[in-house]
Coordinates of C-alpha atoms (C1' of nucleotides) in Angstrom, one line a residue:
Chain H
M1 CA 0.0 0.0 0.0
R2 CA 1.4 3.4 -0.9
S3 CA 2.3 5.7 1.9
A4 CA 0.1 8.5 0.6
D5 CA -2.8 6.1 0.7
L6 CA -1.9 5.0 4.2
E7 CA -1.8 8.6 5.4
E8 CA -5.2 9.3 3.9
I9 CA -6.7 6.3 5.6
R10 CA -4.9 7.1 8.8
S11 CA -6.4 10.6 8.9
L12 CA -10.0 9.2 9.0
P13 CA -11.7 9.7 12.4
L14 CA -11.9 5.9 12.7
F15 CA -8.1 5.4 12.6
R16 CA -6.8 8.8 13.7
D17 CA -6.4 8.1 17.4
M18 CA -5.3 4.5 17.5
A19 CA -1.8 3.4 18.5
P20 CA 0.7 3.5 15.5
A21 CA 1.7 -0.1 16.0
H22 CA -2.0 -1.2 15.8
F23 CA -2.5 0.9 12.7
A24 CA 0.5 -0.8 11.2
E25 CA -0.9 -4.2 12.2
L26 CA -4.2 -3.4 10.5
T27 CA -2.7 -2.2 7.3
R28 CA -0.1 -4.9 7.1
G29 CA -2.7 -7.5 6.0
A30 CA -4.7 -5.0 3.9
Y31 CA -5.1 -4.7 0.2
H32 CA -5.6 -1.5 -1.7
Q33 CA -7.2 -2.1 -5.1
S34 CA -8.6 -0.3 -8.0
F35 CA -11.8 -1.5 -9.5
P36 CA -13.7 -0.6 -12.7
P37 CA -17.3 0.5 -12.5
Q38 CA -20.1 -2.0 -11.9
V39 CA -17.9 -4.4 -9.9
D40 CA -19.5 -6.3 -7.1
L41 CA -17.4 -5.7 -4.0
I42 CA -19.7 -7.3 -1.5
V43 CA -22.6 -9.8 -1.8
E44 CA -25.1 -9.7 1.0
G45 CA -25.3 -12.9 3.0
R46 CA -21.6 -13.6 2.7
P47 CA -19.5 -13.6 5.8
A48 CA -18.0 -10.2 6.5
D49 CA -14.3 -10.8 5.7
F50 CA -13.1 -7.2 5.1
L51 CA -13.7 -3.7 6.3
H52 CA -13.8 -1.5 3.3
V53 CA -12.4 1.9 3.0
I54 CA -13.2 3.9 -0.2
T55 CA -10.4 6.2 -1.1
D56 CA -11.5 7.2 -4.6
G57 CA -14.7 6.9 -6.7
A58 CA -18.1 6.0 -5.5
V59 CA -19.7 2.8 -4.1
E60 CA -23.4 1.9 -4.0
L61 CA -24.7 0.0 -1.0
F62 CA -27.8 -1.9 -2.1
A63 CA -30.1 -4.7 -1.0
R64 CA -31.9 -7.4 -3.0
W65 CA -34.9 -9.4 -2.2
N66 CA -37.0 -11.7 -4.3
G67 CA -35.8 -10.1 -7.6
R68 CA -36.2 -6.5 -6.4
E69 CA -33.4 -4.2 -5.6
T70 CA -33.0 -1.0 -3.7
T71 CA -30.2 1.5 -3.1
M72 CA -29.5 2.0 0.6
A73 CA -26.7 4.5 0.4
V74 CA -23.9 5.8 -1.8
V75 CA -20.5 6.0 -0.2
R76 CA -17.9 8.5 -1.2
P77 CA -14.3 9.0 -0.3
V78 CA -12.8 8.9 2.2
S79 CA -15.0 6.8 4.4
T80 CA -15.6 3.2 5.5
F81 CA -18.4 0.9 5.0
I82 CA -19.9 -2.3 6.4
L83 CA -18.1 -1.9 9.7
A84 CA -21.1 -3.3 11.7
A85 CA -21.1 -6.7 9.9
C86 CA -17.3 -6.8 10.2
I87 CA -17.1 -6.1 13.9
N88 CA -19.9 -8.6 14.7
D89 CA -18.4 -11.2 12.4
A90 CA -21.9 -11.5 10.9
P91 CA -23.1 -11.8 7.3
Y92 CA -23.3 -8.6 5.3
L93 CA -26.9 -7.2 5.1
M94 CA -26.1 -5.2 2.0
S95 CA -24.3 -5.7 -1.2
A96 CA -21.8 -3.1 -2.6
R97 CA -20.7 -2.3 -6.1
T98 CA -18.6 0.4 -7.7
L99 CA -20.5 3.1 -9.6
V100 CA -17.4 4.6 -11.2
P101 CA -13.7 3.5 -11.3
S102 CA -12.9 3.3 -7.6
R103 CA -10.1 2.5 -5.2
V104 CA -10.9 0.6 -2.1
A105 CA -8.7 -0.6 0.8
L106 CA -9.7 -3.9 2.3
I107 CA -8.8 -4.6 5.9
P108 CA -9.2 -8.1 7.1
G109 CA -12.0 -8.5 9.6
T110 CA -9.9 -10.8 11.9
D111 CA -7.2 -8.1 12.3
L112 CA -9.9 -5.5 12.8
R113 CA -11.5 -7.5 15.6
S114 CA -8.2 -8.4 17.2
V115 CA -7.0 -4.8 17.3
F116 CA -10.4 -3.5 18.4
A117 CA -10.1 -5.8 21.4
R118 CA -6.8 -4.3 22.4
D119 CA -6.9 -0.7 21.5
P120 CA -9.3 1.4 23.6
A121 CA -8.9 4.5 21.4
F122 CA -9.8 2.5 18.4
A123 CA -12.8 0.9 20.2
Q124 CA -14.0 4.4 21.0
A125 CA -13.6 5.5 17.4
I126 CA -15.5 2.5 16.2
V127 CA -18.3 3.4 18.6
R128 CA -18.5 6.9 17.2
E129 CA -18.5 5.6 13.7
L130 CA -21.2 3.0 14.4
A131 CA -23.3 5.5 16.2
G132 CA -23.0 7.8 13.2
S133 CA -24.0 5.0 10.8
Y134 CA -26.9 4.0 12.9
R135 CA -28.2 7.5 13.0
G136 CA -27.7 7.7 9.2
V137 CA -30.0 4.7 8.6
V138 CA -32.5 5.9 11.1
R139 CA -32.7 9.1 9.1
H140 CA -33.1 7.2 5.9
A141 CA -35.9 5.1 7.3
K142 CA -37.7 8.2 8.6
N143 CA -37.3 9.8 5.3
I144 CA -38.9 6.9 3.5
K145 CA -41.7 6.4 6.0
L146 CA -42.7 10.0 6.7
R147 CA -42.2 11.8 3.4
N148 CA -43.8 11.2 0.0
S149 CA -41.8 11.0 -3.1
K150 CA -42.0 14.7 -4.0
E151 CA -40.9 15.7 -0.5
R152 CA -38.0 13.2 -0.6
L153 CA -36.8 14.5 -3.9
A154 CA -37.0 18.1 -2.6
A155 CA -35.0 17.1 0.5
F156 CA -32.5 15.3 -1.7
L157 CA -31.9 18.4 -3.9
I158 CA -31.5 20.6 -0.8
A159 CA -29.0 18.2 0.6
E160 CA -27.0 18.1 -2.6
C161 CA -27.1 21.9 -2.9
E162 CA -25.6 22.2 0.6
R163 CA -23.0 19.6 -0.2
N164 CA -22.0 21.9 -3.0
G165 CA -21.5 24.9 -0.8
R166 CA -25.1 26.1 -1.3
S167 CA -24.4 27.1 -4.9
R168 CA -27.7 27.3 -6.7
T169 CA -26.5 25.2 -9.6
F170 CA -24.7 21.9 -9.3
A171 CA -24.5 18.5 -10.9
L172 CA -26.4 15.4 -9.7
P173 CA -23.7 13.2 -8.1
Y174 CA -24.7 10.0 -9.8
E175 CA -27.2 8.5 -12.2
K176 CA -30.8 9.3 -11.8
R177 CA -31.8 5.7 -11.6
I178 CA -29.6 5.4 -8.5
I179 CA -31.1 8.5 -7.0
A180 CA -34.6 7.1 -7.7
S181 CA -33.8 3.8 -6.1
Y182 CA -32.3 5.5 -3.1
L183 CA -35.4 7.7 -2.7
G184 CA -37.6 4.6 -3.0
M185 CA -39.2 5.4 -6.4
T186 CA -39.0 4.3 -10.0
P187 CA -36.9 6.2 -12.5
E188 CA -40.1 7.1 -14.4
N189 CA -41.5 8.6 -11.2
L190 CA -38.4 10.5 -10.5
S191 CA -38.6 12.0 -14.0
R192 CA -42.1 13.1 -13.4
A193 CA -41.4 14.5 -9.9
L194 CA -38.5 16.6 -11.3
K195 CA -40.8 18.0 -13.9
Q196 CA -43.4 18.7 -11.3
L197 CA -40.8 20.6 -9.3
R198 CA -40.3 23.1 -12.2
E199 CA -43.1 25.1 -10.7
D200 CA -41.0 25.4 -7.6
G201 CA -38.0 26.8 -9.4
V202 CA -36.2 23.6 -10.1
T203 CA -34.6 23.4 -13.6
I204 CA -32.9 20.3 -14.9
D205 CA -30.6 20.0 -17.9
G206 CA -29.1 16.6 -18.1
A207 CA -27.4 16.1 -14.8
T208 CA -27.2 19.9 -14.1
V209 CA -29.7 21.3 -11.5
D210 CA -30.6 24.9 -10.9
L211 CA -32.5 25.8 -7.8
A212 CA -34.0 29.2 -8.4
D213 CA -36.1 29.2 -5.2
F214 CA -34.3 27.4 -2.3
D215 CA -36.9 28.6 0.2
R216 CA -39.7 27.2 -1.8
L217 CA -38.0 23.8 -1.8
C218 CA -37.5 24.0 1.9
A219 CA -41.2 24.7 2.3
I220 CA -41.9 21.3 0.6
A221 CA -39.1 19.3 2.2
L222 CA -39.1 20.9 5.7
P223 CA -35.5 19.7 6.1
G224 CA -34.0 19.4 9.6
R225 CA -31.2 17.8 11.5
L226 CA -33.5 15.1 12.7
M227 CA -34.0 13.7 9.2
D228 CA -31.5 15.3 6.8
R229 CA -28.4 16.1 8.8
Chain P
M1 CA -32.5 1.2 42.9
R2 CA -33.5 -2.3 44.1
S3 CA -30.7 -4.9 44.0
A4 CA -32.9 -7.3 42.0
D5 CA -33.3 -4.6 39.4
L6 CA -29.6 -4.0 39.4
E7 CA -28.9 -7.6 38.8
E8 CA -31.3 -7.7 36.0
I9 CA -29.6 -4.8 34.3
R10 CA -26.2 -6.1 35.1
S11 CA -27.0 -9.3 33.3
L12 CA -27.6 -7.5 30.0
P13 CA -24.8 -8.1 27.4
L14 CA -24.2 -4.4 27.5
F15 CA -23.2 -4.4 31.2
R16 CA -22.2 -8.0 31.8
D17 CA -18.5 -7.7 31.3
M18 CA -17.7 -4.2 32.7
A19 CA -15.7 -3.6 35.8
P20 CA -17.9 -3.8 39.0
A21 CA -16.7 -0.4 40.1
H22 CA -17.7 1.1 36.8
F23 CA -21.1 -0.5 36.9
A24 CA -21.6 0.9 40.3
E25 CA -20.6 4.3 39.0
L26 CA -23.1 4.1 36.3
T27 CA -26.0 3.0 38.5
R28 CA -25.2 5.4 41.3
G29 CA -26.5 8.4 39.4
A30 CA -29.3 6.3 37.8
Y31 CA -33.1 6.4 38.4
H32 CA -35.4 3.5 38.1
Q33 CA -38.9 4.7 37.6
S34 CA -42.4 3.3 36.9
F35 CA -44.5 5.0 34.3
P36 CA -48.2 4.7 33.3
P37 CA -49.1 4.0 29.6
Q38 CA -48.8 6.7 27.0
V39 CA -46.1 8.7 28.8
D40 CA -43.6 10.4 26.7
L41 CA -40.1 9.3 27.8
I42 CA -38.2 11.0 25.1
V43 CA -38.9 13.8 22.6
E44 CA -36.9 13.8 19.4
G45 CA -34.7 16.8 19.0
R46 CA -33.9 17.0 22.7
P47 CA -30.3 16.5 23.9
A48 CA -29.7 12.8 24.8
D49 CA -29.4 13.1 28.6
F50 CA -30.1 9.5 29.6
L51 CA -29.5 6.0 28.4
H52 CA -32.8 4.1 28.9
V53 CA -33.1 0.5 30.0
I54 CA -36.6 -1.0 29.9
T55 CA -37.0 -3.6 32.6
D56 CA -40.8 -4.0 32.4
G57 CA -43.6 -3.2 30.0
A58 CA -43.2 -2.0 26.4
V59 CA -41.9 1.2 24.9
E60 CA -42.6 2.5 21.4
L61 CA -39.9 4.4 19.5
F62 CA -41.5 6.6 16.9
A63 CA -40.7 9.6 14.8
R64 CA -42.8 12.6 13.8
W65 CA -42.5 15.0 10.9
N66 CA -44.9 17.6 9.7
G67 CA -47.8 16.2 11.6
R68 CA -47.2 12.6 10.5
E69 CA -46.0 9.9 12.8
T70 CA -44.4 6.5 12.3
T71 CA -43.4 3.7 14.7
M72 CA -39.8 2.8 14.2
A73 CA -39.6 0.0 16.8
V74 CA -41.2 -1.4 19.9
V75 CA -38.7 -2.2 22.7
R76 CA -39.3 -4.9 25.2
P77 CA -37.6 -5.9 28.4
V78 CA -34.8 -6.3 29.2
S79 CA -33.0 -4.0 26.7
T80 CA -31.6 -0.6 26.2
F81 CA -32.6 2.1 23.8
I82 CA -31.2 5.3 22.3
L83 CA -27.7 4.3 23.0
A84 CA -26.4 6.0 19.8
A85 CA -27.7 9.5 20.6
C86 CA -26.4 9.1 24.1
I87 CA -22.9 8.0 23.3
N88 CA -22.6 10.7 20.6
D89 CA -24.0 13.3 22.9
A90 CA -26.3 14.2 20.0
P91 CA -30.1 15.0 19.9
Y92 CA -32.5 12.1 19.9
L93 CA -33.7 11.2 16.4
M94 CA -36.7 9.3 17.8
S95 CA -39.3 9.9 20.5
A96 CA -40.3 7.2 22.9
R97 CA -43.5 6.6 24.9
T98 CA -44.7 3.8 27.1
L99 CA -47.4 1.6 25.6
V100 CA -48.3 -0.1 28.8
P101 CA -47.3 0.4 32.4
S102 CA -43.5 0.2 32.3
R103 CA -40.4 0.4 34.4
V104 CA -37.4 2.2 32.9
A105 CA -33.9 2.8 34.3
L106 CA -32.3 6.0 33.3
I107 CA -28.6 6.2 33.3
P108 CA -27.1 9.7 32.9
G109 CA -25.3 10.2 29.6
T110 CA -22.4 11.9 31.1
D111 CA -21.6 8.9 33.4
L112 CA -22.1 6.7 30.4
R113 CA -19.6 8.5 28.3
S114 CA -17.2 8.9 31.1
V115 CA -17.1 5.2 32.0
F116 CA -17.2 4.2 28.3
A117 CA -13.9 6.2 27.9
R118 CA -12.2 4.2 30.7
D119 CA -13.6 0.7 30.5
P120 CA -12.5 -1.3 27.5
A121 CA -14.8 -4.2 28.1
F122 CA -17.7 -1.8 28.3
A123 CA -16.6 -0.1 25.1
Q124 CA -16.6 -3.4 23.4
A125 CA -20.0 -4.2 24.6
I126 CA -21.3 -0.9 23.4
V127 CA -19.8 -1.6 20.0
R128 CA -21.6 -4.9 19.9
E129 CA -24.9 -3.4 21.0
L130 CA -24.6 -0.5 18.4
A131 CA -23.7 -2.9 15.6
G132 CA -26.7 -4.9 16.5
S133 CA -29.0 -1.9 16.5
Y134 CA -27.6 -0.7 13.3
R135 CA -28.3 -4.0 11.7
G136 CA -31.8 -3.9 13.1
V137 CA -32.6 -0.5 11.4
V138 CA -31.0 -1.7 8.2
R139 CA -33.4 -4.7 8.3
H140 CA -36.3 -2.4 8.9
A141 CA -35.4 -0.1 6.0
K142 CA -35.0 -3.1 3.7
N143 CA -38.3 -4.5 4.8
I144 CA -40.1 -1.2 4.0
K145 CA -38.4 -0.6 0.7
L146 CA -38.4 -4.1 -0.7
R147 CA -41.6 -5.7 0.4
N148 CA -45.2 -4.6 -0.2
S149 CA -47.7 -4.4 2.7
K150 CA -49.0 -7.9 2.4
E151 CA -45.5 -9.3 2.4
R152 CA -44.5 -7.2 5.4
L153 CA -47.5 -8.3 7.3
A154 CA -46.8 -12.0 6.5
A155 CA -43.2 -11.5 7.6
F156 CA -44.4 -9.8 10.8
L157 CA -46.7 -12.7 11.6
I158 CA -44.0 -15.2 11.0
A159 CA -41.6 -13.3 13.3
E160 CA -44.2 -13.2 16.0
C161 CA -45.0 -16.8 15.6
E162 CA -41.3 -17.6 16.1
R163 CA -41.0 -15.3 19.1
N164 CA -43.8 -17.5 20.6
G165 CA -41.9 -20.7 20.2
R166 CA -43.5 -21.4 16.8
S167 CA -46.8 -22.1 18.4
R168 CA -49.4 -21.8 15.6
T169 CA -51.7 -19.6 17.8
F170 CA -50.5 -16.6 19.7
A171 CA -51.6 -13.1 20.7
L172 CA -50.5 -9.9 18.8
P173 CA -48.0 -8.2 21.1
Y174 CA -49.6 -4.8 21.0
E175 CA -52.3 -2.7 19.4
K176 CA -53.0 -3.2 15.7
R177 CA -52.6 0.5 15.0
I178 CA -49.0 0.3 16.3
I179 CA -48.3 -2.7 14.2
A180 CA -49.8 -0.9 11.2
S181 CA -47.6 2.1 11.8
Y182 CA -44.5 0.0 12.3
L183 CA -45.2 -1.8 9.0
G184 CA -45.7 1.5 7.2
M185 CA -49.4 1.2 6.5
T186 CA -52.7 2.6 7.8
P187 CA -54.9 0.7 10.3
E188 CA -57.6 0.4 7.7
N189 CA -55.1 -1.2 5.3
L190 CA -53.8 -3.6 8.0
S191 CA -57.4 -4.7 8.6
R192 CA -57.8 -5.4 4.9
A193 CA -54.5 -7.1 4.6
L194 CA -55.3 -9.4 7.5
K195 CA -58.6 -10.3 5.9
Q196 CA -56.8 -11.0 2.7
L197 CA -54.5 -13.4 4.4
R198 CA -57.4 -15.6 5.4
E199 CA -57.0 -17.4 2.2
D200 CA -53.5 -18.2 3.3
G201 CA -54.6 -19.8 6.5
V202 CA -54.5 -16.8 8.8
T203 CA -57.3 -16.4 11.3
I204 CA -57.8 -13.4 13.5
D205 CA -60.0 -13.1 16.5
G206 CA -59.4 -9.9 18.3
A207 CA -55.7 -10.1 19.2
T208 CA -55.5 -13.8 18.7
V209 CA -53.8 -15.1 15.6
D210 CA -53.9 -18.6 14.2
L211 CA -51.5 -19.6 11.5
A212 CA -52.9 -22.7 9.8
D213 CA -50.4 -22.8 7.0
F214 CA -47.0 -21.5 8.1
D215 CA -45.3 -22.6 4.9
R216 CA -47.8 -20.7 2.8
L217 CA -47.0 -17.5 4.8
C218 CA -43.3 -18.2 4.2
A219 CA -44.0 -18.4 0.5
I220 CA -45.4 -14.9 0.7
A221 CA -42.8 -13.3 3.0
L222 CA -39.7 -15.3 2.0
P223 CA -38.2 -14.6 5.4
G224 CA -34.5 -14.7 6.0
R225 CA -31.7 -13.6 8.3
L226 CA -30.9 -10.8 5.9
M227 CA -34.2 -9.0 6.6
D228 CA -36.0 -10.7 9.4
R229 CA -33.3 -12.0 11.8
Chain U
dG1 C1' -19.1 9.7 -38.1
dG2 C1' -22.2 6.2 -37.8
dG3 C1' -24.5 2.7 -35.1
dG4 C1' -25.9 0.5 -30.7
dG5 C1' -27.0 0.3 -26.2
dA6 C1' -27.9 2.2 -21.8
dG7 C1' -30.1 5.8 -19.5
dG8 C1' -33.8 8.9 -19.5
dT9 C1' -38.4 10.8 -20.7
dT10 C1' -43.2 10.7 -21.8
dG11 C1' -47.9 9.0 -22.1
dA12 C1' -51.5 5.6 -21.1
dT13 C1' -53.1 2.6 -17.9
dT14 C1' -53.4 -0.1 -13.7
dC15 C1' -53.2 -0.9 -9.0
dA16 C1' -51.8 -0.7 -4.2
dG17 C1' -52.7 1.8 -0.7
dG18 C1' -54.6 6.1 1.4
dT19 C1' -58.6 8.9 2.7
dC20 C1' -63.2 9.6 4.2
dA21 C1' -67.2 8.2 6.4
dA22 C1' -70.0 5.2 8.8
dG23 C1' -70.4 1.5 11.4
dT24 C1' -69.1 -2.1 15.2
dT25 C1' -66.5 -3.8 19.0
dT26 C1' -63.7 -3.3 22.9
dT27 C1' -62.1 -1.1 26.9
dG28 C1' -62.0 1.3 30.9
dA29 C1' -63.7 4.3 34.2
dA30 C1' -67.5 6.1 36.9
Chain T
dT1 C1' -73.8 -1.9 35.0
dT2 C1' -73.6 1.8 32.1
dC3 C1' -71.7 4.9 29.2
dA4 C1' -68.2 7.2 26.5
dA5 C1' -64.1 7.1 24.3
dA6 C1' -60.9 4.6 21.7
dA7 C1' -59.8 0.9 18.7
dC8 C1' -61.0 -1.6 14.9
dT9 C1' -63.6 -2.8 10.7
dT10 C1' -65.9 -2.2 6.4
dG11 C1' -67.2 0.0 2.2
dA12 C1' -66.9 3.6 -1.3
dC13 C1' -63.9 6.4 -3.4
dC14 C1' -59.6 8.7 -4.7
dT15 C1' -54.8 9.4 -5.7
dG16 C1' -49.9 8.6 -5.8
dA17 C1' -47.0 5.8 -7.7
dA18 C1' -45.9 1.5 -10.4
dT19 C1' -46.1 -0.7 -14.7
dC20 C1' -46.0 -1.0 -19.6
dA21 C1' -44.7 0.6 -23.9
dA22 C1' -42.9 3.7 -27.0
dC23 C1' -39.6 7.0 -27.9
dC24 C1' -35.7 10.1 -27.3
dT25 C1' -30.8 11.3 -26.4
dC26 C1' -26.6 10.9 -25.0
dC27 C1' -22.4 8.4 -25.0
dC28 C1' -19.1 5.2 -26.2
dC29 C1' -17.0 2.2 -29.3
dC30 C1' -15.9 0.6 -33.7

DNA sequence: GGGGGAGGTTGATTCAGGTCAAGTTTTGAA
DNA sequence: TTCAAAACTTGACCTGAATCAACCTCCCCC
């Protein structure tokens, strides 16, 4: 693993405070690999062998059941995913695939659990990370259960706008069909919902969004820390 | 706090392995209270002052937004809830209310965080608890996003049946309107869905359920560890 | 600079599930 | 025991969203 990569990973909240020897131990057995788009990194149901750290690109976390499929999250650099399954040595509940060319570091779960048992600072960081992930899924579930599709879309646009420093025009971060699946609707319906939002100042040209009336969107989505972070 | 109560709490996986002195420290500042039904224990958005441990009764975790409300989980003894908010010292994302007369121990968040920083065994237990909770919400979100209401109901009945030692008749654990909200549907729709399941061997009399054809239900719900635990 | 294929849009239609309104049953308190 | 409120059920109806099918358009590759 390149030392620049190591530093990047080391700087993550999850690894920042652990003992240097322990970090070395974790990364000794680790791989850092590049993947083309549409590669399955994780298949749900499999034992959780590796903690994944995405350092470049974008990874979709999704779940399948009975032929249906839904996007649970999209992970972007630099962050970790499927920590919970790994730490519990339990089967993955979600699958993961690259959306674009991506680089992912793979840290063996056995090393992770072994260091976790010995390094209190690391254990604390894991707790913080898990608590954050937990709260993320709770927000997602609330979003799906409490808002209708137009409201979810408005909230999504607001969130993306803020991720882009509140600039009123920005690019959608990934394909619309993924956004649709994440928001729990069909691509067709997303298309219609976007069109419907034109009367609220939303203009779409390809992947480019322009929000002419931020406040109006807020009136629809009523965003807040308790659901949108 | 009564010593019988203390022992019960102490026997939870979360507290089982921590140093006795630390456990004492946690419970010193703790309250153990009885509440009538329909009491709000937690209001979402408030700072997370106390870790809650339910020792008797049943507590509903729910979320509100814009006048709508949805049940996120029902917690039963003996277990903890809202650990994530507490450990992160962040606002609660969910509200909680008693469904029936209940006893709840309240452990101050400051004590929790302080002991957590010093007791590695406790930190490990917290990680395990959080990872479990995380996986629980992921399952809930998958359930809502991937199954339709009939399938969710079938899965719920199967789960309840198994909670009751697979006996083919059992009582619904709480009011139908709560079940409906948990499953993301209206009470009216739950009623209709139950009636619809009669042709699959499900009989309802008040709160009493009889599952004449377990396998048939399974064919509808396709239950599995990845969504139903 | 064509194809060809995936992603996206649009329209027509269907359907699951929500809403509304009117019952009935259950519950719990006086 | 009675009564009132809450839970639940049922039916009629409506609507948001899925489905199906056709079409467009943007890339990417030859």
